[in-house]
Tab-separated table of C-alpha atoms in Angstrom:
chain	number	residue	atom	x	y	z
A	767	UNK	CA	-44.087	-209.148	285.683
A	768	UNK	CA	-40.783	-208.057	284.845
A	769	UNK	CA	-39.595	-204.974	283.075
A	770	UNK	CA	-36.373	-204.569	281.956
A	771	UNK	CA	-34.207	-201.489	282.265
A	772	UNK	CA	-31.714	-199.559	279.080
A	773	UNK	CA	-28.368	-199.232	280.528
A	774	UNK	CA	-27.319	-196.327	282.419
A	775	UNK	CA	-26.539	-193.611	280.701
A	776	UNK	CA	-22.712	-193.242	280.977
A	777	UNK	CA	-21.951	-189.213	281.816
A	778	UNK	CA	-19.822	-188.063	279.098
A	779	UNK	CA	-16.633	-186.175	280.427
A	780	UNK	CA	-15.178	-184.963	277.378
A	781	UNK	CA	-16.007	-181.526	278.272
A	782	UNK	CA	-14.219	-181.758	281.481
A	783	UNK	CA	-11.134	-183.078	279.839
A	784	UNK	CA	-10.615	-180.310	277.877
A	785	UNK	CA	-7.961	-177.198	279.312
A	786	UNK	CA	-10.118	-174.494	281.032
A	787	UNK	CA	-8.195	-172.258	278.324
A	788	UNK	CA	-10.002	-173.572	275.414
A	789	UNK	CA	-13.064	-174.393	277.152
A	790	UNK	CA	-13.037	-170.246	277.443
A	791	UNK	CA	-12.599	-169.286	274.061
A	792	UNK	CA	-15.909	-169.724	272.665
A	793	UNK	CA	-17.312	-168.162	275.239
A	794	UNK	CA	-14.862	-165.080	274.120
A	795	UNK	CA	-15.572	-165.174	270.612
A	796	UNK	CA	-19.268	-164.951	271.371
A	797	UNK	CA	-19.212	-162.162	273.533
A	798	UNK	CA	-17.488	-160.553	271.018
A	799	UNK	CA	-19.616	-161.097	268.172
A	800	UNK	CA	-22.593	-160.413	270.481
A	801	UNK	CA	-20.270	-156.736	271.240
A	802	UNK	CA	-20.557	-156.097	267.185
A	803	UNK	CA	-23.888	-156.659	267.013
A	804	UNK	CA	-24.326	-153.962	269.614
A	805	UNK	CA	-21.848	-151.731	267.437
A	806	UNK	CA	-19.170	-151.756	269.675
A	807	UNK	CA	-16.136	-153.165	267.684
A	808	UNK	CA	-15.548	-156.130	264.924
A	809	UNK	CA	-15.865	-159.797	265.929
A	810	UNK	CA	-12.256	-160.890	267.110
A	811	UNK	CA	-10.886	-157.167	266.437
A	812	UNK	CA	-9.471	-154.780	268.848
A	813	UNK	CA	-11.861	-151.397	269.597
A	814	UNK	CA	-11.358	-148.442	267.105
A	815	UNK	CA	-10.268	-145.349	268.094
A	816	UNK	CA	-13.263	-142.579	268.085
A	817	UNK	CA	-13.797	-140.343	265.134
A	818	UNK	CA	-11.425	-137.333	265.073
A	819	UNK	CA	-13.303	-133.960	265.623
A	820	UNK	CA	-14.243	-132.222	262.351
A	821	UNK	CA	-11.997	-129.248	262.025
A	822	UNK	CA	-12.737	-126.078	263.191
A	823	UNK	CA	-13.997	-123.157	260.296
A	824	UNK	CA	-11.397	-120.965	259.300
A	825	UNK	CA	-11.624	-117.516	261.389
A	826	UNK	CA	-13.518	-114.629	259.398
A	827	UNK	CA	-10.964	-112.730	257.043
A	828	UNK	CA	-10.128	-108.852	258.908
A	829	UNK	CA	-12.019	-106.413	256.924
A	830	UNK	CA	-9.704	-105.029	254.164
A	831	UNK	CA	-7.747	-101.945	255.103
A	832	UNK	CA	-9.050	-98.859	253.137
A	833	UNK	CA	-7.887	-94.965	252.414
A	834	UNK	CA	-11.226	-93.096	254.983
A	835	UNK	CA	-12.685	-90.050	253.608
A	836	UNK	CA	-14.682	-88.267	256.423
A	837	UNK	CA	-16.690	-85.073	255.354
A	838	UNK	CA	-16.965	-82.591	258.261
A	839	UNK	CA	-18.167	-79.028	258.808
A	840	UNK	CA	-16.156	-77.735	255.466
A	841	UNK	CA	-13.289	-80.091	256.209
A	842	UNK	CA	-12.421	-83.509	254.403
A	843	UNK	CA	-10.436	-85.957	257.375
A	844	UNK	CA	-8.262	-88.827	255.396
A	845	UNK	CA	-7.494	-91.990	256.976
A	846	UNK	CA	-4.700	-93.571	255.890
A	847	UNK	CA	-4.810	-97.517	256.402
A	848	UNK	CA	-8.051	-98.513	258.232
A	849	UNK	CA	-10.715	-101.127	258.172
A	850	UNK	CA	-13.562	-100.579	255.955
A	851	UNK	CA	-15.909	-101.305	258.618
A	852	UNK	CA	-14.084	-98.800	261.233
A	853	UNK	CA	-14.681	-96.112	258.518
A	854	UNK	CA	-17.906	-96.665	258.207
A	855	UNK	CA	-18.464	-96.071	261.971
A	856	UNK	CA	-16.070	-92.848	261.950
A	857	UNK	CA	-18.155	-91.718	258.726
A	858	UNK	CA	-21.459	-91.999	260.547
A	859	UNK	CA	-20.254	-90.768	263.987
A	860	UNK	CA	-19.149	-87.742	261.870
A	861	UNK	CA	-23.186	-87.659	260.004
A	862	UNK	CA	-24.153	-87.519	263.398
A	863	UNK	CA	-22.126	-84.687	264.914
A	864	UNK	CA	-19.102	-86.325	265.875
A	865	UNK	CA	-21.133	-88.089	268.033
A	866	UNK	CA	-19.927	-91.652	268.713
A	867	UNK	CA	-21.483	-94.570	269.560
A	868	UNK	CA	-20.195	-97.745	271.360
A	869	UNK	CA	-20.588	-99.550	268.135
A	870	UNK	CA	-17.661	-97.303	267.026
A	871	UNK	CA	-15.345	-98.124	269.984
A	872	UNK	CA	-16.161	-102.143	269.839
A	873	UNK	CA	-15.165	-101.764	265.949
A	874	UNK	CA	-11.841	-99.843	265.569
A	875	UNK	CA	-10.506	-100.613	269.029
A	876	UNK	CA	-7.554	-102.986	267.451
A	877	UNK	CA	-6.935	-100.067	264.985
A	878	UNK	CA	-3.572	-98.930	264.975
A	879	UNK	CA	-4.095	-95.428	262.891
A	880	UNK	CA	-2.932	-92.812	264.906
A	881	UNK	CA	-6.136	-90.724	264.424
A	882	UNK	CA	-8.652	-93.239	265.061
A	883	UNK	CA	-6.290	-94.071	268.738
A	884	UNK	CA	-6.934	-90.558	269.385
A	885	UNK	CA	-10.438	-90.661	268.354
A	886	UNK	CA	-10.697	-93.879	271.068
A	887	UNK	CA	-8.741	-91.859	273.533
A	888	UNK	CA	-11.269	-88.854	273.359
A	889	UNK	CA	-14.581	-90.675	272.849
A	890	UNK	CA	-13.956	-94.446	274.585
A	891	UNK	CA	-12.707	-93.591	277.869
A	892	UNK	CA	-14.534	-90.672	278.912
A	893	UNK	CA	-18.013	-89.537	278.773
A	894	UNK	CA	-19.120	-87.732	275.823
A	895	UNK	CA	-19.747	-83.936	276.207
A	896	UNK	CA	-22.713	-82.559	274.085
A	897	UNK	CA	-22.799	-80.643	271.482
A	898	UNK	CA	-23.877	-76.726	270.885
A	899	UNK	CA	-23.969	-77.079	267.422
A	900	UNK	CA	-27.873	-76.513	265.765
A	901	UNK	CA	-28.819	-79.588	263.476
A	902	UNK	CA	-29.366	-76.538	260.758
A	903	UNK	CA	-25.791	-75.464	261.432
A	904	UNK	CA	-24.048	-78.959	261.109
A	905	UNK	CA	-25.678	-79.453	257.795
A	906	UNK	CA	-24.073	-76.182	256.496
A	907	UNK	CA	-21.044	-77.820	257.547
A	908	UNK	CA	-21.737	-81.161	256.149
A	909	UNK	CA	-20.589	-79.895	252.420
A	910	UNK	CA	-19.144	-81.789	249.789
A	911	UNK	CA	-15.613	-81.248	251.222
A	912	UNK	CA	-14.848	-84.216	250.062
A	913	UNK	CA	-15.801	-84.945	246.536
A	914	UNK	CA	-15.948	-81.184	246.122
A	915	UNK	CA	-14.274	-78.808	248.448
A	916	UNK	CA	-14.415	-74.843	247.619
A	917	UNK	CA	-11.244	-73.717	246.525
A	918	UNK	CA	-8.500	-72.464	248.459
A	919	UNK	CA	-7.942	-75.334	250.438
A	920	UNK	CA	-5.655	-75.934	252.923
A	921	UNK	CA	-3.685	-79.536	253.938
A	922	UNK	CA	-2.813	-80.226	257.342
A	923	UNK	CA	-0.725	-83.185	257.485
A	924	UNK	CA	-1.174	-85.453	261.328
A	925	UNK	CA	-0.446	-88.611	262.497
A	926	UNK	CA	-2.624	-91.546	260.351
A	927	UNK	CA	-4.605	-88.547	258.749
A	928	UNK	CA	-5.434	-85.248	256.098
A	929	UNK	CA	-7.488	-83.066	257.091
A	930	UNK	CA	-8.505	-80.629	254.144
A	931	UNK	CA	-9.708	-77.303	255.046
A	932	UNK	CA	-11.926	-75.495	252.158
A	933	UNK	CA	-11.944	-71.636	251.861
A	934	UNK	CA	-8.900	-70.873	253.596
A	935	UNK	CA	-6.227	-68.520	252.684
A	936	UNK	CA	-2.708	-69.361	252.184
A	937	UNK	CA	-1.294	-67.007	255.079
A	938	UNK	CA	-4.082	-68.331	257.097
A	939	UNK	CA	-3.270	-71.936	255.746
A	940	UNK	CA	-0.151	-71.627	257.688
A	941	UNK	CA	-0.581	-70.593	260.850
A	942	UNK	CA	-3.463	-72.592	260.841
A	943	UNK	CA	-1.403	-75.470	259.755
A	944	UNK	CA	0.816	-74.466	262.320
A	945	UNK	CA	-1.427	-74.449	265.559
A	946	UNK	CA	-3.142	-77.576	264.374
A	947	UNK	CA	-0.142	-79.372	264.560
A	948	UNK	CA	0.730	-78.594	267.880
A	949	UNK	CA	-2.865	-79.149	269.299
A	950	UNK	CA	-2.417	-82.776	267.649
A	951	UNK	CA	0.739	-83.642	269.573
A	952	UNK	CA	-0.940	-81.869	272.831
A	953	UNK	CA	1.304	-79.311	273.328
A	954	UNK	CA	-0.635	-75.942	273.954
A	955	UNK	CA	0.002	-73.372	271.505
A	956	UNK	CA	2.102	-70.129	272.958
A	957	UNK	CA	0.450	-66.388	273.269
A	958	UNK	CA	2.376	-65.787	269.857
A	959	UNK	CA	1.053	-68.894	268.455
A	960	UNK	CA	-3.018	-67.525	269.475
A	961	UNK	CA	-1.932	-63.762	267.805
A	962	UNK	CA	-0.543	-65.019	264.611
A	963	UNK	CA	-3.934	-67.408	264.065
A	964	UNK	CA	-5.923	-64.445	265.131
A	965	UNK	CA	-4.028	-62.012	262.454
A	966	UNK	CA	-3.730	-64.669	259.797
A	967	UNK	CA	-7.214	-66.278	259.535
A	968	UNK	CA	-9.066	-63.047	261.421
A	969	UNK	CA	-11.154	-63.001	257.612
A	970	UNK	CA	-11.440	-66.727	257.662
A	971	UNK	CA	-15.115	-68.003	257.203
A	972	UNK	CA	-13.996	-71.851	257.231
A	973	UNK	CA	-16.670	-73.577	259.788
A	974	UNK	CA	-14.356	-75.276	261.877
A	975	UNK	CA	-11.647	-72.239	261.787
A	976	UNK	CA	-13.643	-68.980	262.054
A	977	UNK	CA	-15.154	-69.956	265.821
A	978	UNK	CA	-11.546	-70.517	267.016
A	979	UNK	CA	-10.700	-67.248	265.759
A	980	UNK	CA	-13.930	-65.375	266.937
A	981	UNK	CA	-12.806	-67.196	270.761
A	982	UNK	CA	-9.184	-65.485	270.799
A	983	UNK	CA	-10.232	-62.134	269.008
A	984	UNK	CA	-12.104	-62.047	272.631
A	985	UNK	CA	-9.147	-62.685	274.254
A	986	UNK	CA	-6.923	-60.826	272.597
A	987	UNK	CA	-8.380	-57.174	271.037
A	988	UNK	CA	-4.820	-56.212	270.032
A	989	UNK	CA	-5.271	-58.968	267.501
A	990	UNK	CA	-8.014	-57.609	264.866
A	991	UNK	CA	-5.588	-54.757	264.361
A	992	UNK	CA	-3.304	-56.783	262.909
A	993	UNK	CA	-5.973	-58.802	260.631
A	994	UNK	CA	-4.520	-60.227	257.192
A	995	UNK	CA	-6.658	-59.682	254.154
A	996	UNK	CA	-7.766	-62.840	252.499
């Protein structure tokens, strides 16, 4: 029996012939096709560049600067030129007996009022001393000397501020006016300086001016002598 036999199967060699160059760039374009699939770039394109960073929010707008009115123990303090959100922490520092709080110093520490730096000065760096004053007698002095101060009233002009003093003479408006100043600027008023108050404002009933007075008529008796009449 004889079987016969298809010829042999001639090896084609085409692929071999070709240049190992183009023999590669199939392979290329279908790793980059599989490399879209995936979401890495385009078929055949170069990567793109990542996605910019969204831009950052625009910094909160500096609360508006405002004229402060502080009402305290039958005296009206005026800011000049502060942030309405520093005032409000002066104003209820003020309600609470001048007492400050650390929400006060965190607030108007970039301040650059005068009176609210001294304020810091006083209240930020130092512990705060307690008060003598009777809850009864700070609302006496917690008046409408703002919106409504009793007549006379006397202006004493400092650095960033007004203070308005209500029921004081005008000879006791100026030595008053007088010895405030130069407490302000930390110079300590003379023994002429403590007589003249003493004489001037001896009468005074102002909250904030009549225990000053009362304090030097101890010191000095010559002084009620010499008291000026309101």
């Amino acid at each position: 029996m004889s079987t016969s036999r298809g010829a042999p199967a001639v090896a084609d060699h085409s692929l071999q012939k070709l240049p190992v160059g183009r023999m590669m760039q199939p392979v290329a374009f279908v790793i980059a096709c599989v490399a879209i699939a995936l979401g890495l770039h385009g078929c055949g394109e170069n990567p793109s560049p990542p996605p910019s960073p969204p831009p950052s929010p625009p910094p909160s707008p500096p609360s508006p600067e405002v004229t402060c009115e502080v009402p305290f123990n039958e005296v009206c303090i005026e800011y000049t030129a502060i942030s309405s959100s520093c005032c409000k922490a002066e104003q209820e520092a003020f309600k609470r007996n001048r007492s400050h709080s650390a929400d006060f110093c965190t607030v108007c520490k970039q301040e650059s009022n005068a009176g609210i730096k001294e304020e810091l000065a006083k209240v930020c760096k130092t512990p705060k001393a307690s008060s003598s004053m009777s809850s009864d007698q700070h609302l006496r002095g917690l008046s409408d000397s703002c919106g409504n101060p009793a007549d006379p009233v006397c202006n004493v002009t400092l650095d960033g501020r007004t203070e308005a003093y209500s029921k004081v003479s005008t000879s006791c408006c100026s030595a008053w006016r007088s010895y405030r100043q130069k407490i302000a600027q930390q110079l300590d008023p003379v023994t002429m300086d403590d007589i003249n108050l003493c004489a001037s404002c001896g009468n005074s009933t102002n909250f904030a001016i009549q225990p000053i007075v009362a304090k030097l008529q101890e010191v000095y008796p010559e002084c009620k002598a010499a008291v000026v009449s309101i």
